[in-house]
Amino acid sequence: MDSISLPVIHCVKSFLTLLFGLLSANILLAQQLQQDSVSYADTTKVREEKADPILENPIPWSIFIEASAEYAPQPDEHNFHQQLAIGASYRMINIGAFVNLQKKTITKTLIFPNQFDLIYLHGGGYLGLTLINGQQADLVLRYNFSKGGMVWENAETKADLVRDDYYMSKPELVFQYRLLNFISFFASGGYKLGHGIEMPGINKNDFNGFTISVGGRLGFFHLNP
Amino acid sequence: MRRIFLISTFCCFLYGCSLGPEKPDDQDVWLYANPSSSQLSDSLLLALNNNLEAKLYGNINSLVVIRKDKLLFENYYDESFRNRTKNLGQASMAVLITALDLLIRDGYIENIQQNIVTFLPEYQSIFNAEPDKELITIEHLLTNKSGLSWVQSNAFPDNLNDLSIMKLQSDWTEYVLSRPLEADPGLRYVPNSGAGVVLARVMENALIDTDLLTYLKEELFGRIDIDEVVWETDPSGTLDGGSGLSLMTLDLTKFGYLLLNGGRWKKARVISNEWIFEITKTTLKLDNTINAGYGWWRFADGVLDLETNDLFFADGGLGQQLYIIPHLEMVVAIHAENYSQGFFNSSTFIFLSVLASLEPNEN
């Protein structure tokens, strides 16, 4: 029984393997043929795929220098700060670096009876995302982060009394209007937040608050058609 | 690689945007505050400041007022400025005596009852010539009761003034110890700045492995954030413990603040509270107004209109004064160069003006 059955079993196994192999290949081939032979009825309306404007049109990009005045909080009141920047955009991404310079003198009696001037500046970079990209105008959401230095200077002797570092972050919305392909104007609104401010006579929240800025950009703007 | 380059560039930019990496060139001991925040009158202190600028109190170099851990008043006059060290005069000895606690703590000196002869073997011949001098103890130097003949008063011409003659010698300690005994040690009070020189020599010799100034810079001044210490020496190299120390006024205030806090600096023990009590307690009543401690002074009861008479002060002789008033949590430091005015000098009246600026219920 055993001597006869073993070769039979091997033959059956080989046969079944061959059969399944052929069947599988056939099914795959049939699917391929079916895909290749898909046809539409004459009445079917084929929608034309809408072209990607970014792919179809030239890619929007720009590179520029920027000068602006920022109306922002400071220890005594809101006041104008000067800001200089260089920036670039590519498709929806905006990047840049800036220096925010406060030249206005804030005089305080820090050590009685002496008067001191507070001078500070900070600089850093920003990363933005274009939310609306129009032909001549666009709206960008951008996040600014910077490191700065602050110094109390004796108003009379000009000697430094104390200095320290701090950080500043500001999310803002920037509306830009391109006048020509080399000049644009912008206005923005944001919220400034100071970090690590530990200076005598300065409240750590003195620099926190809403800001508005207006400025101009000079460079090259690859306009949307 | 490009990412690392970009990150590095950005970091360099951030670094460049800061005003500088250096730490604040400033004190980090007290908060700044206006006098009114600590119950002192802004207007009265401003009036005092105007008087100081007008030189109504003579040559005042600086005035610093600390109260309740706040720096309330700091100003400099007559071309002085914060970072300029000024001589403390005879207040140097108060600092040296305070520092004596460190040598006792570290075992270099057992106690102040030790005879100075044991620390001064190089002057054994002087002691041999007058054996009673061997009875002089460290305490006698602290109390100006060494018994050694000494003429300190500025009223004497320079050629009759021991202080002036001493400063012409090559070894000041030798000059002081060579003065004849005019009283038994411990018996008679005679103001003697030369005792400060001898004390410095005793402390120098007691130290085995370092010199006195290095030791003081490490164990005292360095621990209370005083970096700039100038201490004159005699030609033989001994510190002028009687009048040679120069500090910035703000650093002098730090020293006063150390004593105000019972010898602790930023929670670390520097000088023992017991020693501060020991050196500032009254050991001698000079007259109806002034009591003497070990290099420190007190006003006699009733002289000042204070609720508690716990005030003690160091006096430099030319108006350099350091006042510590524990119950008011107050330190007042004054640098001045006003000659021959005695204990109640212009600086004393400046201090009284500061006290007068306290709100009525505060003193």
Coordinates of C-alpha atoms in Angstrom, one line a residue:
Chain A
M1 CA 0.0 0.0 0.0
D2 CA 2.7 2.4 1.1
S3 CA 5.0 1.5 -1.8
I4 CA 2.3 2.3 -4.4
S5 CA 0.6 5.3 -2.8
L6 CA 3.8 7.5 -2.4
P7 CA 4.5 8.0 -6.1
V8 CA 0.8 8.6 -6.7
I9 CA 0.7 11.2 -4.0
H10 CA 3.8 13.0 -5.5
C11 CA 2.1 12.9 -8.9
V12 CA -1.1 14.4 -7.6
K13 CA 0.8 17.1 -5.7
S14 CA 2.8 18.1 -8.8
F15 CA -0.3 18.2 -10.9
L16 CA -2.2 20.4 -8.4
T17 CA 0.7 22.8 -8.2
L18 CA 0.9 23.1 -11.9
L19 CA -2.9 23.6 -12.1
F20 CA -2.9 26.4 -9.5
G21 CA 0.0 28.0 -11.2
L22 CA -1.7 28.1 -14.5
L23 CA -4.9 29.3 -13.0
S24 CA -3.2 32.2 -11.1
A25 CA -1.4 33.3 -14.2
N26 CA -4.6 33.2 -16.2
I27 CA -6.5 35.3 -13.7
L28 CA -3.7 37.9 -13.6
L29 CA -3.6 38.1 -17.4
A30 CA -7.4 38.3 -17.5
Q31 CA -7.3 41.3 -15.1
Q32 CA -4.7 43.1 -17.2
L33 CA -6.6 42.5 -20.4
Q34 CA -9.8 43.8 -18.8
Q35 CA -8.0 47.0 -17.6
D36 CA -6.5 47.6 -21.1
S37 CA -9.9 47.1 -22.7
V38 CA -12.0 49.5 -20.6
S39 CA -14.2 51.5 -22.8
Y40 CA -16.6 54.3 -22.2
A41 CA -20.0 54.6 -23.7
D42 CA -20.4 57.2 -26.3
T43 CA -22.7 59.2 -24.0
T44 CA -20.2 59.4 -21.2
K45 CA -18.8 62.8 -20.7
V46 CA -15.2 62.8 -19.7
R47 CA -14.3 65.7 -17.5
E48 CA -11.1 67.4 -18.3
E49 CA -8.8 67.4 -15.3
K50 CA -8.4 71.0 -14.0
A51 CA -4.8 72.0 -14.4
D52 CA -2.7 72.8 -11.3
P53 CA -2.1 76.5 -11.6
I54 CA 1.3 76.1 -9.9
L55 CA 2.4 73.5 -12.3
E56 CA 0.8 75.1 -15.3
N57 CA 1.9 78.6 -14.6
P58 CA 5.4 79.8 -13.8
I59 CA 6.3 79.2 -10.1
P60 CA 5.8 82.4 -8.0
W61 CA 8.9 83.4 -6.2
S62 CA 10.5 86.6 -4.9
I63 CA 13.6 87.9 -3.2
F64 CA 13.7 91.3 -1.5
I65 CA 14.9 93.7 1.1
E66 CA 12.4 95.2 3.5
A67 CA 12.2 98.2 5.7
S68 CA 9.3 98.8 8.0
A69 CA 8.0 100.6 11.1
E70 CA 6.5 98.5 13.7
Y71 CA 4.1 100.0 16.3
A72 CA 4.7 97.7 19.2
P73 CA 4.6 97.6 23.0
Q74 CA 7.6 98.7 25.0
P75 CA 7.9 99.4 28.8
D76 CA 6.2 102.7 28.9
E77 CA 3.8 102.7 26.0
H78 CA 3.4 101.5 22.4
N79 CA 5.9 103.1 20.1
F80 CA 7.4 102.8 16.7
H81 CA 10.3 100.4 16.2
Q82 CA 12.4 100.2 13.0
Q83 CA 12.9 96.9 11.3
L84 CA 15.2 95.9 8.5
A85 CA 14.9 92.5 6.8
I86 CA 15.9 90.4 3.8
G87 CA 13.4 87.8 2.6
A88 CA 12.5 85.4 -0.1
S89 CA 9.5 83.3 -1.1
Y90 CA 9.1 80.2 -3.2
R91 CA 5.6 78.9 -4.0
M92 CA 3.8 79.1 -0.6
I93 CA 6.9 79.2 1.6
N94 CA 8.3 82.5 2.9
I95 CA 11.6 82.9 4.8
G96 CA 13.6 85.8 5.9
A97 CA 15.9 87.4 8.5
F98 CA 15.4 90.7 10.3
V99 CA 16.9 93.1 12.8
N100 CA 14.5 95.1 14.9
L101 CA 16.1 98.2 16.3
Q102 CA 14.8 100.4 19.1
K103 CA 16.5 103.7 19.1
K104 CA 13.9 105.6 21.1
T105 CA 15.3 106.4 24.5
I106 CA 13.3 105.2 27.5
T107 CA 14.6 107.1 30.5
K108 CA 14.0 105.8 34.0
T109 CA 15.2 106.4 37.5
L110 CA 16.7 102.9 37.9
I111 CA 19.1 103.6 40.8
F112 CA 17.8 106.6 42.6
P113 CA 18.6 109.4 41.8
N114 CA 20.3 108.5 38.5
Q115 CA 18.6 108.5 35.1
F116 CA 19.2 105.6 32.7
D117 CA 18.3 105.0 29.1
L118 CA 17.0 101.6 28.0
I119 CA 18.3 100.6 24.6
Y120 CA 17.5 97.2 23.0
L121 CA 17.6 95.5 19.7
H122 CA 16.7 92.0 18.5
G123 CA 17.1 90.1 15.4
G124 CA 16.2 86.7 14.0
G125 CA 14.3 84.9 11.3
Y126 CA 10.8 84.2 10.1
L127 CA 9.0 81.4 8.3
G128 CA 5.7 82.1 6.6
L129 CA 3.0 80.4 4.6
T130 CA 1.1 82.1 1.8
L131 CA -2.6 81.7 2.5
I132 CA -3.9 83.7 -0.5
N133 CA -1.8 84.2 -3.5
G134 CA -3.3 86.8 -5.9
Q135 CA -2.0 88.4 -9.0
Q136 CA -0.9 91.6 -7.2
A137 CA -1.6 90.9 -3.6
D138 CA -1.1 88.1 -1.2
L139 CA -1.7 87.2 2.4
V140 CA 0.9 85.5 4.4
L141 CA 0.8 84.0 7.9
R142 CA 4.3 84.2 9.3
Y143 CA 6.1 83.4 12.6
N144 CA 9.0 85.5 13.7
F145 CA 11.5 84.4 16.2
S146 CA 14.5 86.5 17.4
K147 CA 17.1 86.9 20.0
G148 CA 18.0 90.3 21.4
G149 CA 20.1 92.3 23.8
M150 CA 19.0 95.0 26.2
V151 CA 21.1 97.5 28.1
W152 CA 20.6 100.2 30.7
E153 CA 22.9 103.0 30.0
N154 CA 23.5 105.9 32.3
A155 CA 22.0 108.9 30.7
E156 CA 24.7 111.2 31.9
T157 CA 27.9 109.1 31.8
K158 CA 26.8 106.7 29.0
A159 CA 28.3 103.9 31.1
D160 CA 26.5 100.5 30.8
L161 CA 24.8 99.6 34.0
V162 CA 23.4 96.2 33.2
R163 CA 22.8 94.2 30.1
D164 CA 21.0 90.9 29.3
D165 CA 19.8 88.7 26.5
Y166 CA 16.2 87.9 25.7
Y167 CA 14.0 86.2 23.0
M168 CA 11.1 87.5 21.1
S169 CA 8.4 85.7 19.1
K170 CA 5.6 87.1 17.0
P171 CA 3.0 85.4 14.9
E172 CA 1.5 87.8 12.3
L173 CA -0.6 88.2 9.2
V174 CA 1.1 90.1 6.4
F175 CA -0.8 91.6 3.5
Q176 CA 1.4 92.5 0.6
Y177 CA 0.5 94.6 -2.4
R178 CA 2.9 94.3 -5.4
L179 CA 3.0 97.6 -7.2
L180 CA 5.6 96.5 -9.8
N181 CA 7.7 93.5 -10.2
F182 CA 10.4 95.1 -8.1
I183 CA 8.5 97.1 -5.5
S184 CA 5.8 96.2 -3.0
F185 CA 4.2 97.5 0.1
F186 CA 2.9 95.6 3.0
A187 CA 1.0 96.0 6.2
S188 CA 0.8 93.4 9.0
G189 CA -0.7 92.8 12.4
G190 CA 0.6 90.4 15.0
Y191 CA 1.1 89.6 18.6
K192 CA 4.6 90.0 20.2
L193 CA 5.7 87.9 23.1
G194 CA 9.0 88.4 25.0
H195 CA 10.8 85.5 26.7
G196 CA 13.6 85.6 29.3
I197 CA 13.4 89.3 30.1
E198 CA 15.0 89.7 33.5
M199 CA 16.2 93.3 33.6
P200 CA 15.9 95.5 36.6
G201 CA 13.1 98.1 36.2
I202 CA 11.5 96.1 33.3
N203 CA 8.4 94.0 33.7
K204 CA 8.7 90.7 31.8
N205 CA 5.3 91.5 30.2
D206 CA 6.3 95.0 29.1
F207 CA 7.0 93.8 25.5
N208 CA 4.0 91.6 25.1
G209 CA 1.1 92.9 23.0
F210 CA -0.4 93.5 19.7
T211 CA 1.6 95.1 16.9
I212 CA 1.0 96.6 13.6
S213 CA 3.6 97.3 10.9
V214 CA 3.8 99.1 7.6
G215 CA 6.7 98.9 5.2
G216 CA 8.1 98.5 1.7
R217 CA 10.0 95.9 -0.1
L218 CA 12.5 96.3 -2.9
G219 CA 13.7 93.3 -4.9
F220 CA 12.3 91.0 -7.5
F221 CA 8.8 89.6 -7.4
H222 CA 7.9 87.0 -10.0
L223 CA 4.2 88.0 -10.5
N224 CA 1.4 85.6 -11.0
P225 CA 0.0 85.9 -14.5
Chain B
M1 CA 25.6 68.8 5.2
R2 CA 23.7 71.7 3.7
R3 CA 21.3 71.5 6.6
I4 CA 24.1 71.9 9.1
F5 CA 25.5 74.8 7.1
L6 CA 22.1 76.5 7.1
I7 CA 21.5 75.9 10.9
S8 CA 25.1 77.2 11.6
T9 CA 24.5 80.3 9.6
F10 CA 21.2 81.0 11.3
C11 CA 22.8 80.5 14.7
C12 CA 25.7 82.9 13.8
F13 CA 23.1 85.4 12.7
L14 CA 21.2 85.1 16.0
Y15 CA 24.5 85.4 17.9
G16 CA 25.5 88.5 16.0
C17 CA 22.1 90.1 16.7
S18 CA 22.6 90.1 20.4
L19 CA 24.3 93.0 22.0
G20 CA 27.0 90.7 23.3
P21 CA 27.5 87.5 25.2
E22 CA 29.1 89.0 28.2
K23 CA 27.4 88.8 31.6
P24 CA 25.9 91.9 33.0
D25 CA 28.7 94.2 34.2
D26 CA 26.6 94.9 37.2
Q27 CA 25.8 93.7 40.7
D28 CA 23.5 90.8 41.1
V29 CA 22.9 91.2 44.8
W30 CA 20.1 93.7 45.2
L31 CA 17.0 94.7 43.3
Y32 CA 16.8 98.3 42.2
A33 CA 14.0 100.3 43.6
N34 CA 13.1 103.8 44.4
P35 CA 13.5 104.8 48.1
S36 CA 9.8 105.2 48.6
S37 CA 9.3 101.5 48.0
S38 CA 11.3 100.9 51.2
Q39 CA 9.8 103.7 53.3
L40 CA 12.4 106.4 52.6
S41 CA 11.4 109.7 51.2
D42 CA 12.3 110.3 47.6
S43 CA 12.1 114.0 47.9
L44 CA 14.3 114.2 51.0
L45 CA 17.0 112.0 49.5
L46 CA 16.8 114.1 46.3
A47 CA 17.4 117.2 48.4
L48 CA 20.4 115.4 50.0
N49 CA 21.7 114.5 46.6
N50 CA 21.5 118.1 45.5
N51 CA 23.4 119.2 48.5
L52 CA 26.1 116.6 47.8
E53 CA 26.4 117.8 44.3
A54 CA 26.7 121.3 45.5
K55 CA 29.5 120.1 47.8
L56 CA 27.7 121.3 51.0
Y57 CA 29.3 118.4 52.8
G58 CA 32.8 118.8 51.4
N59 CA 34.5 116.2 49.3
I60 CA 32.0 113.4 49.3
N61 CA 32.9 110.7 46.7
S62 CA 29.9 108.4 46.9
L63 CA 26.8 107.4 48.8
V64 CA 25.0 104.1 48.7
V65 CA 21.9 103.1 50.6
I66 CA 20.6 99.6 50.9
R67 CA 17.4 98.7 52.6
K68 CA 15.3 95.5 52.7
D69 CA 17.5 93.9 50.1
K70 CA 17.0 96.7 47.6
L71 CA 19.5 99.2 46.3
L72 CA 17.7 102.4 46.9
F73 CA 20.3 105.1 46.3
E74 CA 23.7 105.0 44.6
N75 CA 25.4 108.1 43.4
Y76 CA 29.0 109.4 42.9
Y77 CA 30.3 112.9 43.1
D78 CA 33.4 114.8 42.4
E79 CA 34.6 112.8 39.5
S80 CA 34.1 109.5 41.3
F81 CA 32.3 106.6 39.6
R82 CA 31.1 103.1 40.5
N83 CA 34.2 101.2 39.4
R84 CA 36.7 103.3 41.1
T85 CA 38.3 101.9 44.3
K86 CA 38.7 104.4 47.1
N87 CA 40.7 104.0 50.3
L88 CA 38.9 103.0 53.4
G89 CA 41.4 104.6 55.8
Q90 CA 41.2 103.2 59.3
A91 CA 38.0 101.3 58.4
S92 CA 40.5 98.9 56.8
M93 CA 41.2 97.5 60.3
A94 CA 37.5 96.8 60.8
V95 CA 37.6 94.6 57.7
L96 CA 40.8 92.9 58.8
I97 CA 39.4 92.2 62.3
T98 CA 36.3 90.8 60.8
A99 CA 38.4 88.5 58.6
L100 CA 40.2 87.2 61.7
D101 CA 37.3 84.9 62.2
L102 CA 38.4 83.0 59.1
L103 CA 41.8 82.2 60.4
I104 CA 40.3 81.1 63.7
R105 CA 37.8 78.9 61.8
D106 CA 40.5 77.3 59.8
G107 CA 42.7 76.7 62.8
Y108 CA 45.6 79.0 61.9
I109 CA 44.9 81.0 65.1
E110 CA 43.5 79.4 68.2
N111 CA 41.9 82.4 69.8
I112 CA 42.5 86.1 70.3
Q113 CA 44.0 85.6 73.7
Q114 CA 47.1 84.2 72.1
N115 CA 50.3 86.2 72.6
I116 CA 51.5 87.8 69.4
V117 CA 55.1 86.9 70.2
T118 CA 54.3 83.3 69.2
F119 CA 53.5 84.4 65.7
L120 CA 56.4 86.9 65.3
P121 CA 59.7 84.9 65.8
E122 CA 61.5 87.4 63.5
Y123 CA 61.1 90.1 66.1
Q124 CA 62.1 88.0 69.1
S125 CA 65.0 90.4 69.8
I126 CA 62.5 93.3 70.3
F127 CA 60.5 91.1 72.8
N128 CA 63.7 90.0 74.5
A129 CA 64.7 93.7 75.0
E130 CA 61.4 94.4 76.7
P131 CA 60.0 91.1 78.0
D132 CA 56.7 92.7 79.1
K133 CA 55.8 93.1 75.4
E134 CA 55.5 89.3 75.3
L135 CA 52.2 89.8 77.2
I136 CA 50.6 91.6 74.3
T137 CA 47.8 89.5 72.9
I138 CA 45.9 89.6 69.6
E139 CA 43.0 91.0 71.6
H140 CA 45.1 93.9 72.8
L141 CA 45.7 94.8 69.2
L142 CA 42.0 94.7 68.5
T143 CA 41.2 96.9 71.4
N144 CA 44.0 99.4 71.0
K145 CA 45.3 98.4 74.4
S146 CA 48.8 97.0 73.5
G147 CA 50.4 99.5 75.9
L148 CA 52.8 100.5 73.2
S149 CA 53.6 104.2 73.0
W150 CA 51.9 105.8 70.0
V151 CA 51.0 109.3 68.8
Q152 CA 48.3 109.0 66.2
S153 CA 46.6 112.3 66.2
N154 CA 46.7 114.4 63.1
A155 CA 47.0 117.5 65.4
F156 CA 50.7 116.6 65.8
P157 CA 53.1 117.7 63.0
D158 CA 54.2 114.9 60.7
N159 CA 57.6 114.6 62.3
L160 CA 56.0 113.9 65.7
N161 CA 53.3 111.7 64.4
D162 CA 54.1 108.0 64.8
L163 CA 51.8 107.1 61.9
S164 CA 53.8 109.3 59.6
I165 CA 57.2 108.2 60.9
M166 CA 56.2 104.5 60.6
K167 CA 55.4 105.0 56.9
L168 CA 59.0 106.2 56.3
Q169 CA 60.4 102.9 57.6
S170 CA 61.2 99.8 55.6
D171 CA 59.5 97.5 58.1
W172 CA 56.4 99.0 59.8
T173 CA 55.9 96.1 62.1
E174 CA 59.3 96.5 63.5
Y175 CA 58.7 100.2 64.1
V176 CA 55.4 99.6 66.0
L177 CA 56.8 96.8 68.1
S178 CA 59.9 98.9 68.9
R179 CA 57.8 101.6 70.5
P180 CA 58.4 101.6 74.3
L181 CA 55.7 100.2 76.6
E182 CA 54.1 103.1 78.4
A183 CA 51.5 100.9 80.1
D184 CA 50.9 97.3 80.9
P185 CA 49.2 95.5 77.9
G186 CA 45.4 95.6 78.3
L187 CA 45.4 98.5 80.6
R188 CA 45.2 101.7 78.5
Y189 CA 43.3 102.6 75.3
V190 CA 45.5 104.4 72.8
P191 CA 44.4 104.7 69.2
N192 CA 47.0 103.0 67.1
S193 CA 46.8 102.3 63.4
G194 CA 50.1 100.6 63.7
A195 CA 48.3 97.8 65.5
G196 CA 46.6 97.0 62.3
V197 CA 50.0 96.5 60.6
V198 CA 51.1 94.2 63.4
L199 CA 47.8 92.3 63.3
A200 CA 48.3 91.8 59.5
R201 CA 51.8 90.5 60.1
V202 CA 50.5 88.1 62.8
M203 CA 47.8 86.8 60.4
E204 CA 50.3 86.6 57.5
N205 CA 52.7 84.5 59.7
A206 CA 49.9 82.3 61.0
L207 CA 49.0 81.3 57.5
I208 CA 51.2 78.4 56.5
D209 CA 50.6 77.8 52.9
T210 CA 49.5 81.1 51.4
D211 CA 49.9 84.8 51.8
L212 CA 47.3 86.9 53.6
L213 CA 45.9 88.9 50.7
T214 CA 45.4 85.7 48.6
Y215 CA 43.7 84.1 51.5
L216 CA 41.4 87.0 52.0
K217 CA 40.5 87.2 48.4
E218 CA 39.7 83.5 48.3
E219 CA 37.9 83.2 51.7
L220 CA 36.3 86.6 52.1
F221 CA 36.2 89.0 49.2
G222 CA 35.7 86.4 46.5
R223 CA 32.9 84.8 48.4
I224 CA 30.9 88.0 48.5
D225 CA 31.4 88.9 44.9
I226 CA 34.1 91.5 45.5
D227 CA 36.7 91.2 42.7
E228 CA 38.6 94.4 42.9
V229 CA 40.7 94.6 46.1
V230 CA 43.6 96.9 46.5
W231 CA 45.5 96.6 49.7
E232 CA 48.7 98.5 50.2
T233 CA 51.8 97.0 51.8
D234 CA 54.8 98.3 53.6
P235 CA 58.2 97.9 51.9
S236 CA 58.7 94.5 53.6
G237 CA 55.4 93.2 52.0
T238 CA 53.2 93.3 55.1
L239 CA 49.7 94.5 54.5
D240 CA 48.8 97.9 55.8
G241 CA 46.1 96.5 58.0
G242 CA 45.6 99.9 59.7
S243 CA 44.6 101.9 56.6
G244 CA 45.7 100.3 53.4
L245 CA 42.5 98.8 51.9
S246 CA 40.7 100.3 48.9
L247 CA 37.3 99.1 47.7
M248 CA 34.6 100.3 45.4
T249 CA 31.8 101.9 47.4
L250 CA 29.4 99.2 46.1
D251 CA 31.8 96.5 47.3
L252 CA 32.1 98.2 50.7
T253 CA 28.3 98.0 50.8
K254 CA 28.5 94.3 50.0
F255 CA 30.7 93.9 53.0
G256 CA 28.2 95.7 55.2
Y257 CA 25.4 93.6 53.7
L258 CA 27.3 90.5 54.8
L259 CA 27.4 91.7 58.3
L260 CA 23.8 92.8 58.2
N261 CA 22.9 89.2 57.3
G262 CA 24.8 87.8 60.2
G263 CA 27.8 86.7 58.1
R264 CA 25.8 84.8 55.4
W265 CA 26.1 85.6 51.8
K266 CA 23.5 84.2 49.5
K267 CA 22.7 81.5 52.1
A268 CA 26.4 80.5 52.5
R269 CA 28.1 81.1 55.8
V270 CA 31.2 83.3 55.4
I271 CA 31.7 84.9 58.8
S272 CA 30.3 83.4 62.0
N273 CA 27.4 85.4 63.6
E274 CA 29.1 84.9 67.0
W275 CA 32.2 86.7 65.7
I276 CA 30.2 89.6 64.3
F277 CA 28.5 90.0 67.7
E278 CA 31.9 89.7 69.4
I279 CA 33.6 92.4 67.4
T280 CA 30.8 94.9 67.3
K281 CA 29.7 94.8 70.9
T282 CA 30.8 97.6 73.1
T283 CA 34.1 96.9 74.9
L284 CA 34.9 100.5 75.8
K285 CA 32.9 103.7 76.3
L286 CA 35.1 106.4 74.8
D287 CA 32.8 109.3 75.8
N288 CA 29.1 110.0 76.1
T289 CA 28.5 109.6 72.4
I290 CA 30.8 106.8 71.1
N291 CA 31.5 103.2 72.2
A292 CA 34.3 101.1 70.8
G293 CA 34.2 97.5 69.8
Y294 CA 37.0 95.6 68.0
G295 CA 37.6 98.0 65.1
W296 CA 33.9 98.8 65.0
W297 CA 32.0 101.6 66.7
R298 CA 28.6 102.2 68.2
F299 CA 26.8 105.4 69.1
A300 CA 25.9 105.5 72.8
D301 CA 22.3 105.0 73.8
G302 CA 20.2 108.1 73.2
V303 CA 22.5 109.7 70.7
L304 CA 20.3 108.7 67.8
D305 CA 16.6 108.6 67.7
L306 CA 16.3 104.9 67.0
E307 CA 13.9 102.5 68.4
T308 CA 16.7 99.9 68.8
N309 CA 20.3 101.0 69.2
D310 CA 21.8 98.1 67.3
L311 CA 23.6 100.3 64.8
F312 CA 27.3 99.7 64.4
F313 CA 29.7 101.3 62.0
A314 CA 33.3 101.5 60.6
D315 CA 35.0 104.8 60.4
G316 CA 37.9 105.6 58.1
G317 CA 39.0 108.9 59.5
L318 CA 38.4 111.0 56.4
G319 CA 34.6 110.4 56.2
Q320 CA 34.8 106.9 54.9
Q321 CA 31.9 105.3 56.8
L322 CA 30.0 102.1 56.7
Y323 CA 26.8 101.9 58.8
I324 CA 24.9 98.8 59.5
I325 CA 21.5 99.0 61.2
P326 CA 20.1 95.5 61.6
H327 CA 16.6 96.4 62.8
L328 CA 16.1 98.6 59.9
E329 CA 17.7 96.1 57.5
M330 CA 19.8 99.0 56.2
V331 CA 23.3 99.6 55.1
V332 CA 24.7 103.0 54.3
A333 CA 28.2 103.3 52.7
I334 CA 30.0 106.6 52.2
H335 CA 33.3 107.4 50.7
A336 CA 34.8 110.8 51.4
E337 CA 38.0 112.8 51.6
N338 CA 37.3 115.3 54.3
Y339 CA 40.3 115.9 56.6
S340 CA 40.4 116.4 60.3
Q341 CA 36.7 116.3 61.2
G342 CA 36.7 113.7 64.0
F343 CA 33.9 111.2 64.6
F344 CA 31.0 113.5 63.9
N345 CA 32.0 114.6 60.5
S346 CA 30.2 115.5 57.3
S347 CA 29.6 111.8 56.5
T348 CA 27.9 111.4 59.9
F349 CA 25.5 114.2 59.0
I350 CA 24.8 112.6 55.6
F351 CA 24.0 109.4 57.4
L352 CA 21.7 111.3 59.7
S353 CA 20.0 112.8 56.7
V354 CA 19.4 109.4 55.2
L355 CA 17.9 108.3 58.6
A356 CA 15.8 111.4 58.6
S357 CA 14.3 110.4 55.3
L358 CA 12.8 107.3 56.9
E359 CA 9.0 107.5 57.3
P360 CA 8.2 108.5 61.0
N361 CA 7.0 105.0 62.1
E362 CA 10.0 103.2 60.5
N363 CA 12.8 103.9 62.9

